[in-house]
mmCIF file of C-alpha atoms in Angstrom:
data_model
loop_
_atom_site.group_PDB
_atom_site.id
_atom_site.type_symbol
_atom_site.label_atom_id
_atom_site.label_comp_id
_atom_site.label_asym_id
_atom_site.label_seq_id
_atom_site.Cartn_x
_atom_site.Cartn_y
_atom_site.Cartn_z
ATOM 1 C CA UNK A 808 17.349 8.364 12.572
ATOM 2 C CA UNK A 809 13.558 9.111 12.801
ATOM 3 C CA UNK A 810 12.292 12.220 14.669
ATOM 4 C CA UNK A 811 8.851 10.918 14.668
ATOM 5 C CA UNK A 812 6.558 11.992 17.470
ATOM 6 C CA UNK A 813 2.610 11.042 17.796
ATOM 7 C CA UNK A 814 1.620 10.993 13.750
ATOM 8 C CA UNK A 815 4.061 13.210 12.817
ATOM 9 C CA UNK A 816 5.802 12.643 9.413
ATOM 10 C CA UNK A 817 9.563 11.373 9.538
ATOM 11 C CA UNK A 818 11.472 11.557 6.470
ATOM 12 C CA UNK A 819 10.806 12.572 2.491
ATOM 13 C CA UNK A 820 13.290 11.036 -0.005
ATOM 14 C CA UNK A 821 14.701 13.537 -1.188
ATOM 15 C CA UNK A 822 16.107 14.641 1.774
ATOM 16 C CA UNK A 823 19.227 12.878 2.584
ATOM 17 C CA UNK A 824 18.467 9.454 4.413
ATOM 18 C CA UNK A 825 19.826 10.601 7.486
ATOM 19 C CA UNK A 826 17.825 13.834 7.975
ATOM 20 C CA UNK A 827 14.329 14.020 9.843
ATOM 21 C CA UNK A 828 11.117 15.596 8.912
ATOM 22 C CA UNK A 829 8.312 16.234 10.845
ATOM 23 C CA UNK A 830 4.893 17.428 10.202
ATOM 24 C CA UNK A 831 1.230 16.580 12.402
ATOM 25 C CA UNK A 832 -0.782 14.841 10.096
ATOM 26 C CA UNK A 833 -4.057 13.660 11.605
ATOM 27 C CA UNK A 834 -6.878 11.673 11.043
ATOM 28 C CA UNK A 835 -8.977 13.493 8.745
ATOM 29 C CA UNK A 836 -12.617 12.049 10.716
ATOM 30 C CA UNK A 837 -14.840 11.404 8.046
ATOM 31 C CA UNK A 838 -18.572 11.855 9.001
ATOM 32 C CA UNK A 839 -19.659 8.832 6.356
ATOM 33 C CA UNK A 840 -17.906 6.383 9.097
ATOM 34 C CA UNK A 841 -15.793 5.435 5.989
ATOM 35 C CA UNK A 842 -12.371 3.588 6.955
ATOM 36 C CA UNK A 843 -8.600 3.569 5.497
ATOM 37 C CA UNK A 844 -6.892 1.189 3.954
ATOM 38 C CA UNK A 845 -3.642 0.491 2.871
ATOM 39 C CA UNK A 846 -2.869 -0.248 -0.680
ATOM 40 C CA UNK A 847 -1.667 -2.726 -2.074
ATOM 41 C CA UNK A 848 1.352 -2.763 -4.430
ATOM 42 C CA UNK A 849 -0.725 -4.553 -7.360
ATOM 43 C CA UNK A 850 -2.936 -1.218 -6.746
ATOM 44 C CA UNK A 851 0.047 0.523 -6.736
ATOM 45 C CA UNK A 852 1.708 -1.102 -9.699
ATOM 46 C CA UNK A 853 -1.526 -0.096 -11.452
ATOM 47 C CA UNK A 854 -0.731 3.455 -11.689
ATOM 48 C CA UNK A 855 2.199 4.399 -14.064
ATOM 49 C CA UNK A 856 4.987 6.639 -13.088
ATOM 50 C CA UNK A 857 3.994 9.040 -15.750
ATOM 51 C CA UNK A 858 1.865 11.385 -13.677
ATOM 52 C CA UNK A 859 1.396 14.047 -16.683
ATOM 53 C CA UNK A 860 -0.442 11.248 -18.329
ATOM 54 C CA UNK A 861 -2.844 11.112 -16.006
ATOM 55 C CA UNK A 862 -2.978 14.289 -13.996
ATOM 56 C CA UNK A 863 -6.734 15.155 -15.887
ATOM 57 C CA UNK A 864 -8.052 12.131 -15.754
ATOM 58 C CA UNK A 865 -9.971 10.504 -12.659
ATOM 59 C CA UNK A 866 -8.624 7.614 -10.452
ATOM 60 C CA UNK A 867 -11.542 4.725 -10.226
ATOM 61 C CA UNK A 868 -10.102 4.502 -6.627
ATOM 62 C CA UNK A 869 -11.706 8.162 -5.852
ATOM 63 C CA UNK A 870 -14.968 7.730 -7.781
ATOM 64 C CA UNK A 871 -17.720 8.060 -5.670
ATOM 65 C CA UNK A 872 -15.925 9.231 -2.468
ATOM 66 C CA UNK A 873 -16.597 11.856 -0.762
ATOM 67 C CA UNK A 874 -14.358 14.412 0.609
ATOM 68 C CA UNK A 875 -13.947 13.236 4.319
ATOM 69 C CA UNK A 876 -12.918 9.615 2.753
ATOM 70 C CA UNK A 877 -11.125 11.151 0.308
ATOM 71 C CA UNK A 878 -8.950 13.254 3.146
ATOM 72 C CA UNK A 879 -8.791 10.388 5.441
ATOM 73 C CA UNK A 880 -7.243 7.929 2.526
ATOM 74 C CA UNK A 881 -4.619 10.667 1.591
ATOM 75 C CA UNK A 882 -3.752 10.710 5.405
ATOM 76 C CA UNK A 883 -3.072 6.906 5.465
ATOM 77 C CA UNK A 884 -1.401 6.948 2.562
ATOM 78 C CA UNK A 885 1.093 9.603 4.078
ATOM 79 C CA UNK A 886 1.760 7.509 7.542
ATOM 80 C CA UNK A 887 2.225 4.379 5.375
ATOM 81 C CA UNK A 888 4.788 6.492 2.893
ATOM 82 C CA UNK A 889 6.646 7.420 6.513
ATOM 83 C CA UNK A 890 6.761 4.162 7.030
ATOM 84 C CA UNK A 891 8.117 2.835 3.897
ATOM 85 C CA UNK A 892 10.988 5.703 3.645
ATOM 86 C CA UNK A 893 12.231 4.340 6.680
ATOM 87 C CA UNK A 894 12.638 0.830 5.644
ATOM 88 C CA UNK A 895 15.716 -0.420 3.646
ATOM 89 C CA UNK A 896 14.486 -3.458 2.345
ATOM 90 C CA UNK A 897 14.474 -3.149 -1.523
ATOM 91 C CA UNK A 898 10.123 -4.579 -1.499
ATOM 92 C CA UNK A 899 9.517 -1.499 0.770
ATOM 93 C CA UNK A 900 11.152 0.573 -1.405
ATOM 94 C CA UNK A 901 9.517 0.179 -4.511
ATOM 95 C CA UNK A 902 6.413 0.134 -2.906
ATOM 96 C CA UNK A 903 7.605 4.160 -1.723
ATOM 97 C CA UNK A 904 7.811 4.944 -4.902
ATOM 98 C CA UNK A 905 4.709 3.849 -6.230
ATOM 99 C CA UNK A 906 3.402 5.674 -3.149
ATOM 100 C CA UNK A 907 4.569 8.667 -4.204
ATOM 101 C CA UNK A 908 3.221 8.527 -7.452
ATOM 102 C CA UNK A 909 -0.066 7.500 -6.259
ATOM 103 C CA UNK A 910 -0.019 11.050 -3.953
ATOM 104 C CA UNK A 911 0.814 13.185 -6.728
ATOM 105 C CA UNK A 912 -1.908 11.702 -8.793
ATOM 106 C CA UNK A 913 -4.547 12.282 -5.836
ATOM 107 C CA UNK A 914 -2.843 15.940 -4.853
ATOM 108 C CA UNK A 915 -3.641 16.809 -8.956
ATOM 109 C CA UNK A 916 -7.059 15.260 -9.273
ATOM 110 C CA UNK A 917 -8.135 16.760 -6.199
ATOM 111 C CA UNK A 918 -6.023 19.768 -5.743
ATOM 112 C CA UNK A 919 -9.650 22.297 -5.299
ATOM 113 C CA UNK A 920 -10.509 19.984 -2.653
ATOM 114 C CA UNK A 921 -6.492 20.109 -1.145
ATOM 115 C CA UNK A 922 -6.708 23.880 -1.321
ATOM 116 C CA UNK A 923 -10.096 24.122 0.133
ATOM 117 C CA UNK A 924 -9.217 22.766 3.269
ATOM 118 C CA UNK A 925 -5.823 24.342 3.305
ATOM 119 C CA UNK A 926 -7.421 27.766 3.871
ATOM 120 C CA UNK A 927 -10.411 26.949 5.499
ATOM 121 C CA UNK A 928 -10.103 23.335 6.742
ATOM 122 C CA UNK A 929 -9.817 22.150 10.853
ATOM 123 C CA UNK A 930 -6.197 22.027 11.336
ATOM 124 C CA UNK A 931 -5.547 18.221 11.143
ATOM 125 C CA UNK A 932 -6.924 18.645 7.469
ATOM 126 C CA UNK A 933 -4.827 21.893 6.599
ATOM 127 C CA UNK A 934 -1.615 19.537 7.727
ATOM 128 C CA UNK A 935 -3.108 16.776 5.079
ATOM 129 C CA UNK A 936 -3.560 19.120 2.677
ATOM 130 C CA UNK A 937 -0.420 21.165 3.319
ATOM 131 C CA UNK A 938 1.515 17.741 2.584
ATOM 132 C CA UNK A 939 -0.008 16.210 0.508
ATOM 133 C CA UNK A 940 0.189 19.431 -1.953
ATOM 134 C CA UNK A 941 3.905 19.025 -1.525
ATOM 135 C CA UNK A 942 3.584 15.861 -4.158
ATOM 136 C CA UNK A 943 1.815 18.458 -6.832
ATOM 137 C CA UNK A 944 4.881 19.584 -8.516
ATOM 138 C CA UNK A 945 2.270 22.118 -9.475
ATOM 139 C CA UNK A 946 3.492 25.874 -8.937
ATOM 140 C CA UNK A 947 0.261 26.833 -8.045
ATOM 141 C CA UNK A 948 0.820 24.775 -4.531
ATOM 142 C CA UNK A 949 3.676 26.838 -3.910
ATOM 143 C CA UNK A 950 1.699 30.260 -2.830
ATOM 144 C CA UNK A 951 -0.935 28.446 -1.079
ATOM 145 C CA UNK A 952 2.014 26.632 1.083
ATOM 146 C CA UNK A 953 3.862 30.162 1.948
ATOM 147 C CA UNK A 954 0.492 31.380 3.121
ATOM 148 C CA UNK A 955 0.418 28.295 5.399
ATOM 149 C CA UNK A 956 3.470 28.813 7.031
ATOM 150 C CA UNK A 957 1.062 31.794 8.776
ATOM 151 C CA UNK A 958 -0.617 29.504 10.039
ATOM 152 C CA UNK A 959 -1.608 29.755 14.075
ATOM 153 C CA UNK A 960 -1.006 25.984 14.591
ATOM 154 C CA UNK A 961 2.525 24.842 14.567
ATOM 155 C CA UNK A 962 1.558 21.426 13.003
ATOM 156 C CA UNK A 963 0.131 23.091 10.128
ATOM 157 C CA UNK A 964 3.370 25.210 9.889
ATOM 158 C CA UNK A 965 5.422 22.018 9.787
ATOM 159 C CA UNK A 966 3.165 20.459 6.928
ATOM 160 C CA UNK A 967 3.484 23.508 4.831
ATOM 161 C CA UNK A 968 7.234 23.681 5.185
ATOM 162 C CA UNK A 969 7.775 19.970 4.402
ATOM 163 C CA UNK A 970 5.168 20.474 1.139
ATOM 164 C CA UNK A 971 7.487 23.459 0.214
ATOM 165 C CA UNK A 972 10.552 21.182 0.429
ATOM 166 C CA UNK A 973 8.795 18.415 -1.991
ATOM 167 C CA UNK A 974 7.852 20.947 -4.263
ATOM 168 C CA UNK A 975 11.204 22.707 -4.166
ATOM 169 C CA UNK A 976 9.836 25.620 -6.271
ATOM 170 C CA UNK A 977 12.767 27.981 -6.991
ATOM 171 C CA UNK A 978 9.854 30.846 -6.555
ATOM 172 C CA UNK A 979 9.856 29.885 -3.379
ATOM 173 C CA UNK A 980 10.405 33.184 -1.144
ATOM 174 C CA UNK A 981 13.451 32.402 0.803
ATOM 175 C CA UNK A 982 13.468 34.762 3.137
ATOM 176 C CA UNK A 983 9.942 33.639 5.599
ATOM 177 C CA UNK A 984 12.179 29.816 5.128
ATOM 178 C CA UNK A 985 14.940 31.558 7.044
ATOM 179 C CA UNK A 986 13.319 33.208 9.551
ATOM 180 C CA UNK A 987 11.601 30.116 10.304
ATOM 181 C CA UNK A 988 14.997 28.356 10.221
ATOM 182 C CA UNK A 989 16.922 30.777 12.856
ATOM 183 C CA UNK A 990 13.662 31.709 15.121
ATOM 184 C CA UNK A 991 11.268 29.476 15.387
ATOM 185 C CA UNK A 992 10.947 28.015 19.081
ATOM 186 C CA UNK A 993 9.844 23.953 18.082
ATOM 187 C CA UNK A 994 12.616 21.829 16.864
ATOM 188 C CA UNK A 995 10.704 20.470 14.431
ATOM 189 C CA UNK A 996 9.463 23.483 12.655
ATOM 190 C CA UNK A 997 13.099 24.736 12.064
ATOM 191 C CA UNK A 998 14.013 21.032 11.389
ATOM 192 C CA UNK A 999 11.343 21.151 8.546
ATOM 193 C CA UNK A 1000 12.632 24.796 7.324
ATOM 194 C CA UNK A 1001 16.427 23.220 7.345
ATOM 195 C CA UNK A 1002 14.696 20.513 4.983
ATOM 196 C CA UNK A 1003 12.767 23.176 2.863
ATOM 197 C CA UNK A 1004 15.834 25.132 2.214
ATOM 198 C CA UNK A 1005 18.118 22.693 1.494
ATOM 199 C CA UNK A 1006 16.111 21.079 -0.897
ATOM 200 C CA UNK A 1007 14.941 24.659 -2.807
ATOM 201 C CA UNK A 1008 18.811 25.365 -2.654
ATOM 202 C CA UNK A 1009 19.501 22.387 -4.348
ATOM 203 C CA UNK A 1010 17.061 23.233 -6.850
ATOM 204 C CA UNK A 1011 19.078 26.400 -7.698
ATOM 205 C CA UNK A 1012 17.061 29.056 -5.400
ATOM 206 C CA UNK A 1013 18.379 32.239 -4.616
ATOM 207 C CA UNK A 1014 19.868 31.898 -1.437
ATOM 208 C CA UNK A 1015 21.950 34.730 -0.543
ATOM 209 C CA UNK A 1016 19.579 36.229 2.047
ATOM 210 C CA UNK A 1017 19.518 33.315 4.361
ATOM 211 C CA UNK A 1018 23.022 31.839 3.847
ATOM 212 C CA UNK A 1019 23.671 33.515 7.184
ATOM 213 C CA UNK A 1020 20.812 32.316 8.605
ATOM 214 C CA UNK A 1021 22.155 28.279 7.813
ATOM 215 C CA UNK A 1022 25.462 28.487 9.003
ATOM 216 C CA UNK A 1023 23.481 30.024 12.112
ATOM 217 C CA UNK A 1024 22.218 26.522 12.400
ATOM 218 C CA UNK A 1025 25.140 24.839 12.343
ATOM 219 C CA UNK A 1026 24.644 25.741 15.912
ATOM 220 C CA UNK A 1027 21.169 24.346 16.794
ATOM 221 C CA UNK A 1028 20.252 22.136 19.682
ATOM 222 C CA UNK A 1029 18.460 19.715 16.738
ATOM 223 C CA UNK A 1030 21.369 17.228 15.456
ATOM 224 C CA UNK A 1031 19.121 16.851 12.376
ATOM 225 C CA UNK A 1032 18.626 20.752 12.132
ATOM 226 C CA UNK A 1033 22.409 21.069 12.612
ATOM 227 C CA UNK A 1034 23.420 18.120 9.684
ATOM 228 C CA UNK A 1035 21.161 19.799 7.470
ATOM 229 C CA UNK A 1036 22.331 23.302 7.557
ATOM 230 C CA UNK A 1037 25.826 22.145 7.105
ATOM 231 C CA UNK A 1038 24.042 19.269 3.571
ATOM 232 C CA UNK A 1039 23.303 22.858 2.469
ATOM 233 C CA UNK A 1040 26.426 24.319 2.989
ATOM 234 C CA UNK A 1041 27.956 22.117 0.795
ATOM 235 C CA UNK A 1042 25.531 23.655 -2.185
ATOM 236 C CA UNK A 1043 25.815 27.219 -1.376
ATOM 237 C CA UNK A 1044 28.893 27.149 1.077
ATOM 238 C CA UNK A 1045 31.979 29.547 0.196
ATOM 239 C CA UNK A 1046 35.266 29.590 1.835
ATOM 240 C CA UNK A 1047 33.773 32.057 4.420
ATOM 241 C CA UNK A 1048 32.139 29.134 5.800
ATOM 242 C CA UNK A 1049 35.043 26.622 6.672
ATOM 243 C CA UNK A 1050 35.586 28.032 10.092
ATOM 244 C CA UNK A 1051 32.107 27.200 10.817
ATOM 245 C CA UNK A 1052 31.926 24.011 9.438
ATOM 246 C CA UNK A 1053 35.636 23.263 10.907
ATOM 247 C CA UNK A 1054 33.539 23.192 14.521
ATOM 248 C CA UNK A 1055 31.291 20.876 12.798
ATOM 249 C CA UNK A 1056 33.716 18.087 12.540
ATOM 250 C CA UNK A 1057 33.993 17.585 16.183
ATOM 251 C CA UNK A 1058 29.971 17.373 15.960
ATOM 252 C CA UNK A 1059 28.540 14.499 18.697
ATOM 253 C CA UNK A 1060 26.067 13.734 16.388
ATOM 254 C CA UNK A 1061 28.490 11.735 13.348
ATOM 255 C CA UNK A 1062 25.570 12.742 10.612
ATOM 256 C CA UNK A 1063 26.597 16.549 11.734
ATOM 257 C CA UNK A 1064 30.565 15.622 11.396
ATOM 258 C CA UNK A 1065 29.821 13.544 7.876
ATOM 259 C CA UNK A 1066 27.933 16.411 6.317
ATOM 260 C CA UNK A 1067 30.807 18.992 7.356
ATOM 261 C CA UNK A 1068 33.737 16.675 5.702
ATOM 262 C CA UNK A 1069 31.583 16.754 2.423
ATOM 263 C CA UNK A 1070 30.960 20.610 2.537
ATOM 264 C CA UNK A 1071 34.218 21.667 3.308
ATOM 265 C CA UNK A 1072 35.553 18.947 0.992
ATOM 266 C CA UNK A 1073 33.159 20.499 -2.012
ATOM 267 C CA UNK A 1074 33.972 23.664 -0.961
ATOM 268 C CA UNK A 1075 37.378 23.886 -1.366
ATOM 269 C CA UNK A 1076 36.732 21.723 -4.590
ATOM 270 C CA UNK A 1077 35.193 24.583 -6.663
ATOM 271 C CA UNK A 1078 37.359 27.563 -5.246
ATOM 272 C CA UNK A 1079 41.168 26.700 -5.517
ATOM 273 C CA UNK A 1080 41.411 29.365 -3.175
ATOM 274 C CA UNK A 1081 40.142 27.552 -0.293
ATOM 275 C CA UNK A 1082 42.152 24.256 -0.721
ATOM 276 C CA UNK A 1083 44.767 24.719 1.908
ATOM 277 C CA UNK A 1084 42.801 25.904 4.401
ATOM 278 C CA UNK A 1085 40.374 22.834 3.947
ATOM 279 C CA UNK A 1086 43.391 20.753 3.652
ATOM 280 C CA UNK A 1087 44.530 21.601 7.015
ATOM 281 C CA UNK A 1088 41.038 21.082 8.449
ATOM 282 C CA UNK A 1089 40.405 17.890 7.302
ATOM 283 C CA UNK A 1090 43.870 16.464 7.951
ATOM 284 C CA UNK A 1091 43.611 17.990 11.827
ATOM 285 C CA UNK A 1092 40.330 16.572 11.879
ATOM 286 C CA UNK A 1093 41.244 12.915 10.517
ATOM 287 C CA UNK A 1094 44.405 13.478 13.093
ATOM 288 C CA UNK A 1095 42.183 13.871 16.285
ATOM 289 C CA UNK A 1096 38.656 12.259 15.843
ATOM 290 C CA UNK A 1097 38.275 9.161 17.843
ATOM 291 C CA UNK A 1098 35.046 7.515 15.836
ATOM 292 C CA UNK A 1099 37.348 5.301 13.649
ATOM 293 C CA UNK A 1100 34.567 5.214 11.138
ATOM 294 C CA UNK A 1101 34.708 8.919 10.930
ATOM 295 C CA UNK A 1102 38.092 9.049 10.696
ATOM 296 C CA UNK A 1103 37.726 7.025 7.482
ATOM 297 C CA UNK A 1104 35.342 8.756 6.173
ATOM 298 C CA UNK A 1105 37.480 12.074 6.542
ATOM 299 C CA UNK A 1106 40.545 10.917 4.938
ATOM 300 C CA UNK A 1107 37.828 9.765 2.576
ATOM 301 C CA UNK A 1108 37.055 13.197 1.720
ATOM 302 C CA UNK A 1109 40.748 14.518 1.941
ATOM 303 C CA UNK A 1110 41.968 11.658 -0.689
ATOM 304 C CA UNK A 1111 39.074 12.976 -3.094
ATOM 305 C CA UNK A 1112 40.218 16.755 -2.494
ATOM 306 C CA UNK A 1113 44.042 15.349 -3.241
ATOM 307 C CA UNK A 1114 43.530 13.006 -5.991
ATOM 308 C CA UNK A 1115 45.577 10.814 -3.862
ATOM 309 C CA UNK A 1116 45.096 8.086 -1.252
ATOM 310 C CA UNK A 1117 48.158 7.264 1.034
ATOM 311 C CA UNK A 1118 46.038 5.195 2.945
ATOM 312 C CA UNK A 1119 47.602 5.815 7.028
ATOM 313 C CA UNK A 1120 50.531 7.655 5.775
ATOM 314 C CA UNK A 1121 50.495 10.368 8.617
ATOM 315 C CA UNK A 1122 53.757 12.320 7.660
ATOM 316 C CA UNK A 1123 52.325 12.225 3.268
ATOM 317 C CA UNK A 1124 49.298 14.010 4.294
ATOM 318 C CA UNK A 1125 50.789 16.224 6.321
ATOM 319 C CA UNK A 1126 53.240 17.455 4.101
ATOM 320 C CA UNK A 1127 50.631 17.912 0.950
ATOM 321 C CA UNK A 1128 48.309 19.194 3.387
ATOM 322 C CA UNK A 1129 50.857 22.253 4.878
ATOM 323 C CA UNK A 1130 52.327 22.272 1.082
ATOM 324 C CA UNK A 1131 49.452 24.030 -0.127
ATOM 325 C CA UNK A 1132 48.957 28.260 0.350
#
């Protein structure tokens, strides 16, 4: 699924493949009249996937350029990585990842220029800076990005929420993340926050004062808001959360309904206490979904959960399923 709208950025890869992102990145406008280009993957392939190695030493790409090409390169570079993420074709693929090494080696060597513009830059280049930075993996980014989600334009909001999600700093305040996440009025800036918290929990953030805040989600108008919340869930969920997720199942959107089998599946996985109660979901659920491929994809879940596959076996399920307290 892509959510992408005008030169907003779709998806990062660490976010599960099914999950949006957004974020306005614009043409940067150099004054120089100096033009992007694409690279190629031999340029690519040039750089090695080492960034450490080279994060103090210059690129020959950027010598000589000057900051409006170097801006306007970085925002190509970002549309093309878009593009690549939402390709499955194995040639595409590798040429992401190159891509992504290639940004955080720019975002390092020119991370004065990055922050520059962040907080005092037009707003198409605070949204190229904002995600670009996001490649860093340098903590420093991580203030400058939590600043940015201040921000009066919403596009530079969404690009400082996605950075924070690539950088997945577990300093990361949580708290601005969730109040983005339940109140924000554009779909993509709380589809963005969904990302950035996911990710960060995944990490191992603190996330106790917005756990309320995702299962809040579970009920947004966004399907890739809502199948996010409930990804996230199935890091920090708790058996408090089943009832919520139970709803989930029944979710129009199948990427919603997937993400709740695996949450309530993991959840009941790590507290023994919750395994009946999941049971019974995920049987009921298997019992009255019509989407025969989510059907299989519960009973999927439920024969993990088990230990044991009885394939169709209607009346075995239901008896280990009601068996358990």
């Amino acid at each position: 699924m892509s959510h992408l709208r005008s030169s907003r950025l779709g998806r990062a890869r660490s976010a599960v493949a099914s999950f949006g992102l957004a974020c306005l990145i614009g043409c940067a406008s150099p004054n120089d009249g100096s033009t992007r280009r694409q690279l190629t993957e031999d340029e690519l392939a040039s750089y090695p996937i080492e960034v450490g190695e080279l994060s103090n030493r210059p690129i020959a790409l950027n010598d000589g350029r000057d900051p409006g090409a170097v801006l306007a390169d970085l925002d190509g570079q970002l549309k093309r990585w878009n593009e690549l993420l939402l390709s499955a074709d194995q040639t595409d693929q590798r040429m992401c990842r190159r891509l992504e090494e290639y940004l955080k080696i720019q975002s390092r060597n020119h991370f004065g220029l990055l922050e520059r513009e962040l907080t005092g830059g037009n707003a198409r280049n605070r949204s190229i800076a904002a995600a670009t930075l996001g490649f860093s993996a340098d903590p420093r980014a991580t203030g400058l990005l939590v600043a940015a989600m201040d921000d009066p334009r919403v596009e530079v909001i969404d690009a400082a929420l996605l950075g924070l999600g690539l950088l997945a700093d577990i300093e990361t305040p949580m708290e601005p993340l969730g109040r983005k996440l339940e109140l924000a009025p554009e779909g993509w800036t709380r589809n963005n926050a969904a990302y950035a918290i996911k990710r960060l929990a995944e990490a191992g953030a603190p996330t106790e004062s917005i756990h309320g805040s995702v299962r809040l989600a579970l009920l947004d108008s966004w399907d890739s808001v809502r199948a996010q919340a409930a990804a996230t869930l199935l890091v920090i969920g708790d058996r408090d959360d089943i009832i919520a997720l139970r709803d989930s199942l029944y979710d129009p959107a199948t990427m919603v309904a997937l993400a709740a089998a695996k949450a309530i599946r993991r959840i009941a996985t790590d507290d023994e206490t919750a395994r009946g109660e999941a049971a019974r979901t995920l049987f009921a659920a298997w019992q009255e979904l019509k989407n025969r491929n989510l059907q299989t994809a519960v009973r999927s879940e439920l024969a993990v959960l088990s230990g044991r596959n009885w394939g169709e076996d209607t009346e075995r399920w239901r008896e280990w399923a009601y068996g358990l307290p």
